[in-house]
Amino acid sequence: MRLIRAFLLIVFLAMLLPTPIGVQAQTPTPFEVSVVLNSMSPEERVGQLFLVTFNGTDISSNSHIYDLIYRHHIGGVVLLGQNDNFVQAPDTVAQAHALIEGLQKLEWENSSNPVTDLATGDPVNFAYAPLFVGVAQEGNGYPTDQILSGLTPLPSEMAIGATWNKELSQRVGEVRGRELSALGFNLYFGPSLDVLEDPSISGGDLGTRVFGGDSFWVGEMGSAYITGLHGGSENKLLVIAKHFPGVGGSDRLPEEEVSTVRKSIEQLRLVELAPFFSVSGNAVTPESTADGLLVSHIRYQGFQGNIRATTRPISFDSQALKQILALPEFSTWYSNGGLVISDDLGTRAVSEFYTSGGGQFIARTAARDAFLAGNDMMYLGNINSSDSPDTYAGTVRVIDFFAQKYREDPAFAQRVDESVARILTVKLRVYRKFDLSHVLVPVSRLSDLGTATDIAFDVARNSATLISPDQQDLAAVMPLPQANERMVFLTDTSNVKQCTQCADQPLLAVDALEQSILQLYGPQSGDQTTSYWLTSYSLQNLQTMLDRLEIPLIEDDISTANWIVISLTDASQGQPALISRFFRERPDLLRDKRIILFSFGAPYYFDTTTISKFTAYFALYSKQPQFVDVAARLLFKELTPVGASPVSISGIGYDLLSVLTPDPSQSIPLFLDLSTGSEIPNAVSTFEPTPSPLFRIGDTISIRTGVITDNNGNPVPDGTPVQFSMMLTGEGSVLKEVDAVTVQGVAQAPFGLDKPGLLEIHATSDPAVLSTLLRLDVSQTGAVAVTVIVPQQTQSITETPEPTAVAPVEGYISSAGYPRFPAWLVAMLFIMLSSVVGYTAGLRIAGRRSAFRWTMGIALGGLAAYNYLSLGMFGIVNWLTANGLSGLLTFVLLGELLGFVAGWTWARRNYGNRNQTQ
């Protein structure tokens, strides 16, 4: 009875505990969704389909956003810096929190206060469904961040990719998720999962907005980032991955023009779609699964294999989008409630596509096309329709058109209900219960914003990349700056605003690097330099000098400088061309100077000729303050660059596809894949083999590699081919070959033991051809062990390795480590020869009696040593396996020497006793 009471008490207390996060994120039941859906009018259902924008921060009853919430029941809003939705620092985040809270309260009040139906005069209650409040805060400041101050300055995706560290990607996502959810955001547009396979040296691509140029690593980094977003927000932030199905192959930005890429759906599966697979149907955990996909406006030529056929933009092409979503990697994710949201319909790219034939852009037509193509929600953005005076009027026309269509077309109404049910499902997944108290975020959470700068510094330190020269040549060409050397800093700077009426703030201050150096190495911090020796100019000053519009001081300062340090942020204004022009037109100013380039943007904007003129070229990938700090530390050699570019750089011949192949200098470690499931550590360079379990003829053994690394020292991408081979030693023929591919850098293969003999298993993964060896001496009867042997590493795989004693001499020592009959015969002859030599020497030196005792000691010592080896005492089998016959004779000789010492001592003692007797 006492046990029962105790159990009931524990259950009661457990019921009082807070609901775990994992439970809060559970998918609601269809009944819960239907309750909300059935309480909605057609206008309310239609309104849920739209994400809208508005100008300013006014949400009073006279504002457009108030009307869109109260009368048109929109599903959500997206806040943009360009729409003045955020105010000047230091009030940016506090005002953003207040604005989002106000928007959610409007939606709540609209459902709490009945209104009178104008047609019937009856009171009407609207259903309550919290608003989506979305933002695109990609990192790296303007223009990819909407909030420019108050939050932790986080890096670009390419900076994260250059660390090749999934843990850092997750940590950045955690900070982003925690801070955005603290403001009240519940919808995040990102991360970008585009693959930048072929970067454009002239710009126009996504630049640092991508994790890299390899589909596997983009997927890995994206999965970790999404895990962080969900964890940091405690599952209160829906993640909408973009730009589905991938615009990395485009030669222009998706918001500027609808681009066309020549690829079939099979080609898309291999590259563009692969990262999206990783965060949908192939996601490893629920936390790494994207909640939705943002469908881009991109066209594909040859999508179905016919090179003459071109799709409409995928966001408007029903057949193409449905064909992609029907792929097995997406179908399960989609059926489980994954949201599909159109990219911004208000961009210039969309309007120009619809007007390319000379017609007008009608917003409701574009919204209808996007909806019927398969999008659940339409992001209208700052849409400007030809039949409306402004964005607000165009948005109202779109919603009214959908409401009318809902009432007139049952099939359209059914399609709307399906999407609204999906939308309500994800909203219930976030809040579990539609109640304002579950939606609002306490203002106290704002106190922790902007404090996680350590993660930005960690990414900066681990992503910094030396582009040119090679690391081993850097010390010779770039010494430590001296205290009396002059430095001129040329910085790519421009001013931006948080809002139209806000004050200017520099994107990268003209003296940002100079001030960082003074702070770290100036008079107050080691006195390695002073402001007297440092001067900063903008690239606009440099262009003025080259255009000879005036004779600026910059020319005099450059001519007397010892160092010229250039900082670039991107290529949007022709900055690389300006630097190349400087080198071409004024070589007189550059003679005998050290020219250092820090790229705070993408690393691939310069050709080989220009790169050759830099003393050193570093890529930082992001212009946040912590990256400027790391640049200063690199210049003064406090830090060593350890990152590696995640994209190809044609100017230095850095081809990412080649870099990610297996490192040819490595020895691929091989292990038995034991059924215990215990983790097997990576192989190390050692000559000592490891005994393994016993196997018999007819058994099947499973072999796996250790982690195979690429030329950057990271695990090779999934799907890297590995070939396992089993050979019969002595015949030189391959008995069996098994082809496998890597998963997380490891490949596995089974082998059946169906033939007796001395078998050897090794693995190759082109161009890595060296591996450890697994050897088995398989006989018709009895059990045998598998021995792992690690070959000796040489300085270069192109050199011919010298003979070593790693492998046993065939015919003398078995693979299990025991002497065979030939080895016994050689050992006995060796002992007899040693005994004869010992006896002959004893006769000449000490007499017959002493010679006999010396011989007995040598013979007994040699026999004892041989028996010690043959019995495998104390693990000495390893000695024979590694050293073969020479090891056996060496050990026997050691035993003979010990035996000789014993015989000599015996003879000396006997000689002393006889003298005493006499």
Tab-separated table of N, CA and C in Angstrom, residues 808-876:
chain	number	residue	atom	x	y	z
A	808	PRO	N	55.098	-10.051	-42.067
A	808	PRO	CA	55.885	-11.247	-41.807
A	808	PRO	C	56.427	-11.842	-43.102
A	809	VAL	N	57.562	-12.553	-43.010
A	809	VAL	CA	58.123	-13.255	-44.158
A	809	VAL	C	57.281	-14.490	-44.428
A	810	GLU	N	56.710	-14.586	-45.611
A	810	GLU	CA	55.810	-15.680	-45.920
A	810	GLU	C	56.552	-17.016	-45.855
A	811	GLY	N	55.949	-18.052	-45.298
A	811	GLY	CA	56.510	-19.389	-45.206
A	811	GLY	C	57.200	-19.660	-43.882
A	812	TYR	N	57.588	-18.650	-43.123
A	812	TYR	CA	58.265	-18.828	-41.835
A	812	TYR	C	57.336	-18.555	-40.649
A	813	ILE	N	56.588	-17.436	-40.712
A	813	ILE	CA	55.730	-17.039	-39.593
A	813	ILE	C	54.292	-16.997	-40.095
A	814	SER	N	53.361	-17.593	-39.366
A	814	SER	CA	51.952	-17.560	-39.755
A	814	SER	C	51.390	-16.171	-39.471
A	815	SER	N	50.238	-15.836	-40.155
A	815	SER	CA	49.623	-14.527	-39.925
A	815	SER	C	49.106	-14.387	-38.510
A	816	ALA	N	48.932	-15.542	-37.803
A	816	ALA	CA	48.525	-15.473	-36.397
A	816	ALA	C	49.692	-15.183	-35.479
A	817	GLY	N	50.937	-15.162	-36.011
A	817	GLY	CA	52.086	-14.761	-35.203
A	817	GLY	C	52.890	-15.901	-34.622
A	818	TYR	N	52.794	-17.149	-35.169
A	818	TYR	CA	53.498	-18.300	-34.616
A	818	TYR	C	54.487	-18.857	-35.648
A	819	PRO	N	55.663	-19.365	-35.175
A	819	PRO	CA	56.664	-19.912	-36.106
A	819	PRO	C	56.146	-21.177	-36.792
A	820	ARG	N	56.429	-21.289	-38.082
A	820	ARG	CA	56.129	-22.507	-38.801
A	820	ARG	C	57.366	-23.417	-38.784
A	821	PHE	N	57.254	-24.625	-39.395
A	821	PHE	CA	58.356	-25.583	-39.376
A	821	PHE	C	59.642	-25.015	-39.974
A	822	PRO	N	59.601	-24.313	-41.114
A	822	PRO	CA	60.850	-23.748	-41.633
A	822	PRO	C	61.519	-22.818	-40.645
A	823	ALA	N	60.710	-22.045	-39.898
A	823	ALA	CA	61.293	-21.139	-38.908
A	823	ALA	C	61.958	-21.929	-37.781
A	824	TRP	N	61.315	-23.063	-37.359
A	824	TRP	CA	61.904	-23.911	-36.308
A	824	TRP	C	63.244	-24.464	-36.788
A	825	LEU	N	63.287	-24.929	-38.050
A	825	LEU	CA	64.512	-25.508	-38.591
A	825	LEU	C	65.640	-24.478	-38.632
A	826	VAL	N	65.332	-23.284	-39.117
A	826	VAL	CA	66.356	-22.226	-39.176
A	826	VAL	C	66.835	-21.877	-37.779
A	827	ALA	N	65.897	-21.815	-36.810
A	827	ALA	CA	66.279	-21.456	-35.442
A	827	ALA	C	67.188	-22.517	-34.834
A	828	MET	N	66.873	-23.810	-35.078
A	828	MET	CA	67.707	-24.867	-34.529
A	828	MET	C	69.111	-24.830	-35.135
A	829	LEU	N	69.200	-24.624	-36.435
A	829	LEU	CA	70.514	-24.519	-37.077
A	829	LEU	C	71.293	-23.332	-36.539
A	830	PHE	N	70.582	-22.250	-36.306
A	830	PHE	CA	71.218	-21.047	-35.761
A	830	PHE	C	71.771	-21.317	-34.357
A	831	ILE	N	70.983	-22.041	-33.531
A	831	ILE	CA	71.429	-22.349	-32.159
A	831	ILE	C	72.621	-23.293	-32.197
A	832	MET	N	72.569	-24.303	-33.099
A	832	MET	CA	73.697	-25.230	-33.210
A	832	MET	C	74.959	-24.507	-33.657
A	833	LEU	N	74.841	-23.606	-34.621
A	833	LEU	CA	75.999	-22.850	-35.091
A	833	LEU	C	76.570	-21.978	-33.978
A	834	SER	N	75.688	-21.351	-33.242
A	834	SER	CA	76.144	-20.508	-32.134
A	834	SER	C	76.850	-21.341	-31.069
A	835	SER	N	76.321	-22.548	-30.817
A	835	SER	CA	76.918	-23.418	-29.802
A	835	SER	C	78.322	-23.860	-30.228
A	836	VAL	N	78.468	-24.212	-31.527
A	836	VAL	CA	79.779	-24.623	-32.032
A	836	VAL	C	80.780	-23.482	-31.906
A	837	VAL	N	80.349	-22.281	-32.287
A	837	VAL	CA	81.239	-21.108	-32.168
A	837	VAL	C	81.622	-20.873	-30.719
A	838	GLY	N	80.629	-21.008	-29.814
A	838	GLY	CA	80.913	-20.785	-28.391
A	838	GLY	C	81.875	-21.825	-27.835
A	839	TYR	N	81.694	-23.105	-28.227
A	839	TYR	CA	82.571	-24.176	-27.705
A	839	TYR	C	84.000	-23.988	-28.218
A	840	THR	N	84.126	-23.658	-29.500
A	840	THR	CA	85.461	-23.459	-30.081
A	840	THR	C	86.183	-22.304	-29.404
A	841	ALA	N	85.478	-21.221	-29.171
A	841	ALA	CA	86.092	-20.076	-28.514
A	841	ALA	C	86.473	-20.413	-27.084
A	842	GLY	N	85.638	-21.205	-26.388
A	842	GLY	CA	85.931	-21.572	-24.998
A	842	GLY	C	87.168	-22.425	-24.875
A	843	LEU	N	87.351	-23.397	-25.821
A	843	LEU	CA	88.540	-24.246	-25.781
A	843	LEU	C	89.818	-23.414	-25.862
A	844	ARG	N	89.833	-22.422	-26.709
A	844	ARG	CA	91.035	-21.631	-26.907
A	844	ARG	C	91.292	-20.651	-25.765
A	845	ILE	N	90.244	-20.258	-25.077
A	845	ILE	CA	90.404	-19.199	-24.074
A	845	ILE	C	90.447	-19.759	-22.655
A	846	ALA	N	89.527	-20.668	-22.298
A	846	ALA	CA	89.355	-21.035	-20.881
A	846	ALA	C	89.429	-22.524	-20.614
A	847	GLY	N	89.594	-23.354	-21.606
A	847	GLY	CA	89.674	-24.784	-21.347
A	847	GLY	C	88.382	-25.494	-21.668
A	848	ARG	N	88.501	-26.857	-21.654
A	848	ARG	CA	87.355	-27.658	-22.083
A	848	ARG	C	86.175	-27.546	-21.147
A	849	ARG	N	86.417	-27.545	-19.801
A	849	ARG	CA	85.292	-27.499	-18.862
A	849	ARG	C	84.502	-26.192	-19.025
A	850	SER	N	85.194	-25.060	-19.115
A	850	SER	CA	84.504	-23.764	-19.282
A	850	SER	C	83.809	-23.699	-20.639
A	851	ALA	N	84.459	-24.257	-21.684
A	851	ALA	CA	83.845	-24.240	-23.006
A	851	ALA	C	82.535	-25.007	-23.013
A	852	PHE	N	82.498	-26.128	-22.305
A	852	PHE	CA	81.274	-26.905	-22.229
A	852	PHE	C	80.163	-26.089	-21.570
A	853	ARG	N	80.495	-25.384	-20.483
A	853	ARG	CA	79.478	-24.612	-19.778
A	853	ARG	C	79.014	-23.399	-20.605
A	854	TRP	N	79.950	-22.778	-21.335
A	854	TRP	CA	79.525	-21.692	-22.226
A	854	TRP	C	78.543	-22.215	-23.284
A	855	THR	N	78.851	-23.351	-23.855
A	855	THR	CA	78.007	-23.920	-24.907
A	855	THR	C	76.628	-24.273	-24.369
A	856	MET	N	76.608	-24.871	-23.146
A	856	MET	CA	75.313	-25.204	-22.538
A	856	MET	C	74.474	-23.943	-22.317
A	857	GLY	N	75.116	-22.861	-21.863
A	857	GLY	CA	74.375	-21.609	-21.649
A	857	GLY	C	73.809	-21.059	-22.945
A	858	ILE	N	74.643	-21.080	-24.022
A	858	ILE	CA	74.174	-20.560	-25.314
A	858	ILE	C	73.003	-21.389	-25.833
A	859	ALA	N	73.119	-22.701	-25.790
A	859	ALA	CA	72.071	-23.570	-26.324
A	859	ALA	C	70.778	-23.442	-25.540
A	860	LEU	N	70.906	-23.472	-24.199
A	860	LEU	CA	69.699	-23.376	-23.372
A	860	LEU	C	69.045	-22.001	-23.512
A	861	GLY	N	69.855	-20.942	-23.575
A	861	GLY	CA	69.289	-19.600	-23.745
A	861	GLY	C	68.563	-19.452	-25.070
A	862	GLY	N	69.168	-19.986	-26.168
A	862	GLY	CA	68.508	-19.906	-27.467
A	862	GLY	C	67.218	-20.689	-27.507
A	863	LEU	N	67.237	-21.918	-26.939
A	863	LEU	CA	66.019	-22.731	-26.923
A	863	LEU	C	64.921	-22.077	-26.092
A	864	ALA	N	65.333	-21.520	-24.938
A	864	ALA	CA	64.339	-20.842	-24.093
A	864	ALA	C	63.700	-19.671	-24.834
A	865	ALA	N	64.513	-18.895	-25.553
A	865	ALA	CA	63.971	-17.757	-26.302
A	865	ALA	C	63.019	-18.224	-27.397
A	866	TYR	N	63.392	-19.318	-28.116
A	866	TYR	CA	62.521	-19.816	-29.169
A	866	TYR	C	61.181	-20.287	-28.595
A	867	ASN	N	61.240	-21.045	-27.494
A	867	ASN	CA	60.004	-21.533	-26.887
A	867	ASN	C	59.139	-20.381	-26.384
A	868	TYR	N	59.801	-19.366	-25.889
A	868	TYR	CA	59.068	-18.186	-25.416
A	868	TYR	C	58.246	-17.579	-26.559
A	869	LEU	N	58.895	-17.524	-27.742
A	869	LEU	CA	58.202	-16.970	-28.907
A	869	LEU	C	57.119	-17.898	-29.424
A	870	SER	N	57.452	-19.176	-29.543
A	870	SER	CA	56.516	-20.121	-30.151
A	870	SER	C	55.265	-20.320	-29.322
A	871	LEU	N	55.378	-20.115	-28.000
A	871	LEU	CA	54.210	-20.252	-27.128
A	871	LEU	C	53.402	-18.968	-27.040
A	872	GLY	N	53.919	-17.873	-27.634
A	872	GLY	CA	53.170	-16.609	-27.642
A	872	GLY	C	52.988	-16.028	-26.266
A	873	MET	N	53.978	-16.196	-25.399
A	873	MET	CA	53.839	-15.749	-24.017
A	873	MET	C	53.847	-14.224	-23.933
A	874	PHE	N	52.936	-13.681	-23.121
A	874	PHE	CA	52.854	-12.254	-22.794
A	874	PHE	C	52.732	-11.392	-24.050
A	875	GLY	N	51.934	-11.842	-25.004
A	875	GLY	CA	51.666	-11.026	-26.181
A	875	GLY	C	52.818	-10.888	-27.140
A	876	ILE	N	53.880	-11.758	-27.004
A	876	ILE	CA	55.052	-11.640	-27.870
A	876	ILE	C	54.746	-12.030	-29.310
